C-alpha cells in the first residue's frame, strides 16, 4: 500500500525531469522511466502512460513524450510474457491490452496532431530538440501489435456480457485508423501516414504468436467486406424482358447533389416522402427548353445537330444504355468506390493481414470450420480482382487466392469462370506482349495455371440419391458417367485463343518464367486443342535448345515431351517434330546440345515401340555421326547413353539390321576406312552394354573378339614403328580395348584367346596414356581372377595365359616398368596405382613360379645410370624386377618428383 501511494509522486518527478532543456537530463530521465516500467508489474503500465500524457502535453514536450513512450514499450517488450491461453470468458482484459487505447491516443496525437504539424514546419527548434527528428510512433505501434493478445472474438463476448467492458486490443488499434480512412475529406498527407501505420500493424501482427487463423480470418473479413461489398456488376438472371416490363412503374427523379446512383435501384415503396427529394412522374409533357426563339437561333440549332451527327461517340459521350440492365454498368460497391485512395488503402491493409495469415499459418484443409471461414474470401477476392485498379489490391488478391484455390472450397467452382475472365483481362490490360517482369503478370499466369489445374467432376449420381431399387440400371449408368472425369476450362474458346497468343510472346520475353511455364503445363495437361497451341509448341521446341537459362530448357523439354505423347497428330507432323529434335543435337552451343540430346533420349524411352522401330534409322545415323564428331565429353556420354536406350527397346530383327551396319563399317580397308573402324569399335561397346541377350546369339561374341583383335594388331604394328600416334589414330585401339573390357565383364570366356592376350600385353607399352590406362585396368581385372601360386583361374581351375605362354609374366612386368619410366606429363595416378597392383601380383607369381620367367629374363632395353646395359640375373627374376624399379626410382624424371613418390608407394605395397 505504501508503494502504491508513493508511486504516482515518483512517476511525476521522473516525467517532470523530462521537461528539462538539457538533452542529457532528458535521456537519463527517459532511461530511468523505461527501467522502472520493465521492473514493475504490467498493471502499473497504465499509471506510467497516464503520467506521460498529463506531464508532457504541450510544445516540444510532445516530441519528448513520443520518444519516452517508445523507450518504455521497448523495455517492457523485452520482459513481457503474454498469456496466450487467456480465456475468452474472462471479462477483465489483460493489463497490457487495457493500456492500448491510451497508447493509441498518444500515437495518434504524435502522428496527426500538433506534434506532427510542428515537425512539418521549418522551425529552428526542430534542430534543438533531438526527439523531434524522425517518427518513433511507427515503431511504437509495431511493438504494441507484437505484444497484444490477438483475440478479436473478445469484443463480441464482452459486448454481450458487460456493456462497460472495453473491446479487444486489436479493435482499439485498427478502428481509429479505419475511421480516418472513411473520412471523405482525408488529405494525401494523412493518408500516407495511415498507410505506414497499417504496414507496421501488419508486421507486428504477423510476428504475434497469438494471431492464429481462427481469430484472424473472421476479423479480416469483417474489416474488409464493408469496403469491398458485393459484386457490383452481378447480372440478374432473368428472362428476355424489355422495357415493357417497366411500364406503369413510377420513375424516381432525384435532385442534384444527392447520391442518386444508389437510389436508382431502390423501389418507390422504400422511400420516405418526407425526407426524400424524389417525386413520382405520372405524365410526360413536351419541353420548350430547346425551342428556337428566332430564325437565327433555329439555324444555329440545325447546324449543331448536323455536327452532332458526325461526332464520334466514345467514352463519356457514348450513348447511354436503355432497357432493364441500363443501371448495371453504373452500380457501385458502396458510397465510396473500391478505387478511392482511402478505401484502397484500407483494403490493402486487410489483404496484407490475410496474405500474412495464409502464408505463415498452416491451415488444416480437413477442418470444416476452417473451410467455412475461408470460403467467403473467394468471391470477395474475385470482386477485388474484377473491379479494382489498385496494383497492390490486385496483387494481394491473386496471391491470397493462390492459397485458397488449393483448398476444397465450395465457392471456387462458382467463381472460377469469373475469376479466369478477370485475370485474362488484367493480362490484356497490363500488356503481356511487353517485358513480363511485372509481378502482376506473373501472378496472373500463376492464377490461370491454378484454375486450369482444378478438377471439375460432373457426377450426376448425387442428384439421384433417393432412387429406389427399381432404378438400378439408371444408377449404374450414372455411376459410369461419374467415373468419367470431365475437365472444364475456366475460359471459353475465344479467351483461350487470346491467352495462348499472349503466351507466344511471354515465353520468349519472360524473365520470371516459372509461372508462365506452369500455366503452359496446366493447359497441356487439359489437352486443349487449337491451332495456336500447336504453334506455341513449336516455340517451346526452339526454347528447349536456344534458351540461355537451364531451367527454361528443362521445362520446355518436359512440356514438349508431354505434348508429343498426349496430343493427336498426323504422321507428317510427328515426323517433322522428330526431325527437328534430331537436328537440334547439332546445335552450335554445348548447353543447347545437352538439352536436345536429353529430349531425344526421353523420346526414345517414351515413344511406342512400333513407332520407335519405324524411326530407328532416323535416330541412329545422326546420333552416331554426332557421337563421333562432338567435341564435348558430356555430349558424347549423353549420346552414347541415348543410343544405348534406343538399342535396349528395339526388337532383335531391327537390332540385327543396325548391327550389320556396324559390322560392315569394321570391314573397311585402307587409311580412309580408319574413321569407320573407330566408329564401329565404339558402337560395338554400346551394343555389348545394351543388349547382352543379343550378343549371346550365335557366334556374335567370338566374331567380335576376332574383329577387335584385328584392330589391335593393326595398331600395334604402327606403334612399333612410331613413338607416338599422330592425330586420332590411337582412338581405334582405345575403343577396341574399351569393348574388350566390357566383353570381359559380361562374358568371362573372352581371354581364352591367348593371341588376344599377347596383343593386350603389348598394348601396356602403348604410346598414348589413355590406351595404357585401359590396358592396365583390363590386366588388373584379369590377374585378380588368377591364383599367383598355381597360375590357374580361381573359378574352374583352368590354365591361364601366364601358364601357357612362357615368359608372359616377365613381359607384363617389363611393360609396366616402361609405364613407370615414362615422362611425368604422360603419367596418371590411375595408371600408377594399377601398375602397383599388377606388379604386386607378379612378384608373388614370380616367387612361386620362377620357371615361367626364365625364357624372358633378359632385357636390354633398360639402361643403367651410367648408360651401359644392365646385367640381369637370369636365375632370379624378382631381383631383376627390383633392380629395374630401383633404377627408375633413382633416375631424375623430367617434370616433378611425383614419380619418385609413386615409386615409394609401390615399395610400401611390395613390403606388405
Short mmCIF file of N, CA and C in Angstrom, two decimals, residues 189-243:
data_model
loop_
_atom_site.label_atom_id
_atom_site.label_comp_id
_atom_site.label_asym_id
_atom_site.label_seq_id
_atom_site.Cartn_x
_atom_site.Cartn_y
_atom_site.Cartn_z
N UNK A 189 -1.54 13.64 -47.19
CA UNK A 189 -0.54 13.51 -46.14
C UNK A 189 -1.02 12.56 -45.05
N UNK A 190 -2.24 12.77 -44.61
CA UNK A 190 -2.81 11.88 -43.59
C UNK A 190 -2.94 10.46 -44.13
N UNK A 191 -3.33 10.34 -45.38
CA UNK A 191 -3.47 9.02 -45.98
C UNK A 191 -2.14 8.28 -46.02
N UNK A 192 -1.06 8.99 -46.33
CA UNK A 192 0.25 8.34 -46.33
C UNK A 192 0.67 7.87 -44.95
N UNK A 193 0.37 8.66 -43.92
CA UNK A 193 0.71 8.25 -42.56
C UNK A 193 -0.11 7.04 -42.12
N UNK A 194 -1.38 7.04 -42.49
CA UNK A 194 -2.23 5.90 -42.14
C UNK A 194 -1.74 4.64 -42.84
N UNK A 195 -1.31 4.77 -44.09
CA UNK A 195 -0.76 3.61 -44.81
C UNK A 195 0.46 3.04 -44.10
N UNK A 196 1.35 3.91 -43.65
CA UNK A 196 2.53 3.44 -42.93
C UNK A 196 2.13 2.76 -41.62
N UNK A 197 1.14 3.33 -40.94
CA UNK A 197 0.65 2.69 -39.71
C UNK A 197 0.09 1.30 -40.01
N UNK A 198 -0.66 1.20 -41.09
CA UNK A 198 -1.23 -0.10 -41.47
C UNK A 198 -0.13 -1.12 -41.77
N UNK A 199 0.92 -0.69 -42.45
CA UNK A 199 2.02 -1.60 -42.75
C UNK A 199 2.69 -2.09 -41.47
N UNK A 200 2.91 -1.18 -40.52
CA UNK A 200 3.53 -1.58 -39.26
C UNK A 200 2.62 -2.50 -38.45
N UNK A 201 1.31 -2.28 -38.53
CA UNK A 201 0.38 -3.17 -37.82
C UNK A 201 0.45 -4.58 -38.40
N UNK A 202 0.53 -4.67 -39.73
CA UNK A 202 0.63 -5.99 -40.37
C UNK A 202 1.91 -6.70 -39.94
N UNK A 203 3.01 -5.96 -39.91
CA UNK A 203 4.29 -6.56 -39.49
C UNK A 203 4.20 -7.03 -38.04
N UNK A 204 3.62 -6.19 -37.19
CA UNK A 204 3.52 -6.57 -35.79
C UNK A 204 2.64 -7.77 -35.56
N UNK A 205 1.46 -7.80 -36.20
CA UNK A 205 0.54 -8.92 -36.01
C UNK A 205 1.10 -10.20 -36.61
N UNK A 206 1.83 -10.08 -37.72
CA UNK A 206 2.42 -11.28 -38.33
C UNK A 206 3.47 -11.92 -37.44
N UNK A 207 4.07 -11.13 -36.53
CA UNK A 207 5.05 -11.68 -35.58
C UNK A 207 4.42 -11.94 -34.21
N UNK A 208 3.12 -11.85 -34.13
CA UNK A 208 2.42 -12.11 -32.88
C UNK A 208 2.01 -13.57 -32.83
N UNK A 209 2.49 -14.28 -31.83
CA UNK A 209 2.23 -15.73 -31.76
C UNK A 209 0.78 -16.04 -31.44
N UNK A 210 0.03 -15.09 -30.91
CA UNK A 210 -1.37 -15.36 -30.59
C UNK A 210 -2.29 -15.16 -31.79
N UNK A 211 -1.77 -14.65 -32.89
CA UNK A 211 -2.59 -14.41 -34.09
C UNK A 211 -2.70 -15.70 -34.88
N UNK A 212 -3.77 -16.45 -34.69
CA UNK A 212 -3.98 -17.69 -35.43
C UNK A 212 -5.10 -17.51 -36.45
N UNK A 213 -5.26 -18.51 -37.28
CA UNK A 213 -6.23 -18.41 -38.38
C UNK A 213 -7.67 -18.32 -37.87
N UNK A 214 -7.99 -18.99 -36.77
CA UNK A 214 -9.36 -18.98 -36.27
C UNK A 214 -9.80 -17.59 -35.84
N UNK A 215 -8.86 -16.79 -35.38
CA UNK A 215 -9.20 -15.42 -34.97
C UNK A 215 -9.03 -14.43 -36.11
N UNK A 216 -8.03 -14.66 -36.96
CA UNK A 216 -7.67 -13.66 -37.95
C UNK A 216 -8.60 -13.68 -39.15
N UNK A 217 -9.02 -14.87 -39.60
CA UNK A 217 -9.86 -14.94 -40.79
C UNK A 217 -11.20 -14.22 -40.61
N UNK A 218 -11.97 -14.46 -39.53
CA UNK A 218 -13.22 -13.69 -39.37
C UNK A 218 -12.99 -12.20 -39.18
N UNK A 219 -11.91 -11.84 -38.48
CA UNK A 219 -11.63 -10.42 -38.25
C UNK A 219 -11.33 -9.68 -39.56
N UNK A 220 -10.50 -10.28 -40.40
CA UNK A 220 -10.15 -9.63 -41.67
C UNK A 220 -11.38 -9.51 -42.56
N UNK A 221 -12.20 -10.55 -42.60
CA UNK A 221 -13.38 -10.49 -43.46
C UNK A 221 -14.34 -9.41 -42.97
N UNK A 222 -14.53 -9.32 -41.66
CA UNK A 222 -15.42 -8.28 -41.13
C UNK A 222 -14.87 -6.89 -41.38
N UNK A 223 -13.54 -6.76 -41.48
CA UNK A 223 -12.94 -5.45 -41.71
C UNK A 223 -12.97 -5.03 -43.17
N UNK A 224 -12.78 -5.99 -44.08
CA UNK A 224 -12.65 -5.63 -45.49
C UNK A 224 -13.98 -5.63 -46.23
N UNK A 225 -14.94 -6.42 -45.78
CA UNK A 225 -16.19 -6.54 -46.53
C UNK A 225 -16.96 -5.22 -46.63
N UNK A 226 -16.97 -4.34 -45.60
CA UNK A 226 -17.67 -3.04 -45.81
C UNK A 226 -17.05 -2.19 -46.90
N UNK A 227 -15.76 -2.33 -47.13
CA UNK A 227 -15.09 -1.54 -48.16
C UNK A 227 -15.29 -2.12 -49.55
N UNK A 228 -15.36 -3.45 -49.64
CA UNK A 228 -15.48 -4.09 -50.95
C UNK A 228 -16.93 -4.29 -51.34
N UNK A 229 -17.73 -4.80 -50.40
CA UNK A 229 -19.13 -5.04 -50.70
C UNK A 229 -19.30 -6.23 -51.60
N UNK A 230 -20.48 -6.32 -52.20
CA UNK A 230 -20.77 -7.43 -53.10
C UNK A 230 -20.31 -7.10 -54.50
N UNK A 231 -20.48 -8.06 -55.37
CA UNK A 231 -20.12 -7.88 -56.77
C UNK A 231 -20.93 -6.74 -57.37
N UNK A 232 -20.26 -5.66 -57.76
CA UNK A 232 -21.01 -4.51 -58.27
C UNK A 232 -21.60 -4.71 -59.64
N UNK A 233 -21.23 -5.76 -60.32
CA UNK A 233 -21.76 -5.97 -61.67
C UNK A 233 -22.43 -7.33 -61.78
N UNK A 234 -23.00 -7.77 -60.70
CA UNK A 234 -23.65 -9.08 -60.71
C UNK A 234 -24.91 -9.01 -61.56
N UNK A 235 -24.92 -9.82 -62.57
CA UNK A 235 -26.03 -9.78 -63.52
C UNK A 235 -27.22 -10.52 -62.94
N UNK A 236 -28.35 -10.01 -63.16
CA UNK A 236 -29.57 -10.64 -62.71
C UNK A 236 -30.02 -11.62 -63.79
N UNK A 237 -30.19 -12.86 -63.35
CA UNK A 237 -30.64 -13.90 -64.27
C UNK A 237 -32.15 -13.76 -64.44
N UNK A 238 -32.56 -13.40 -65.63
CA UNK A 238 -33.97 -13.14 -65.86
C UNK A 238 -34.30 -13.52 -67.30
N UNK A 239 -35.54 -13.51 -67.61
CA UNK A 239 -35.97 -13.79 -68.98
C UNK A 239 -35.73 -12.57 -69.84
N UNK A 240 -35.90 -12.73 -71.11
CA UNK A 240 -35.65 -11.64 -72.04
C UNK A 240 -36.79 -10.62 -71.95
N UNK A 241 -36.71 -9.85 -70.89
CA UNK A 241 -37.72 -8.82 -70.71
C UNK A 241 -37.25 -7.53 -71.34
N UNK A 242 -38.17 -6.74 -71.82
CA UNK A 242 -37.85 -5.47 -72.46
C UNK A 242 -38.34 -4.33 -71.59
N UNK A 243 -38.36 -3.17 -72.18
CA UNK A 243 -38.83 -2.01 -71.44
C UNK A 243 -40.30 -2.11 -71.07
#
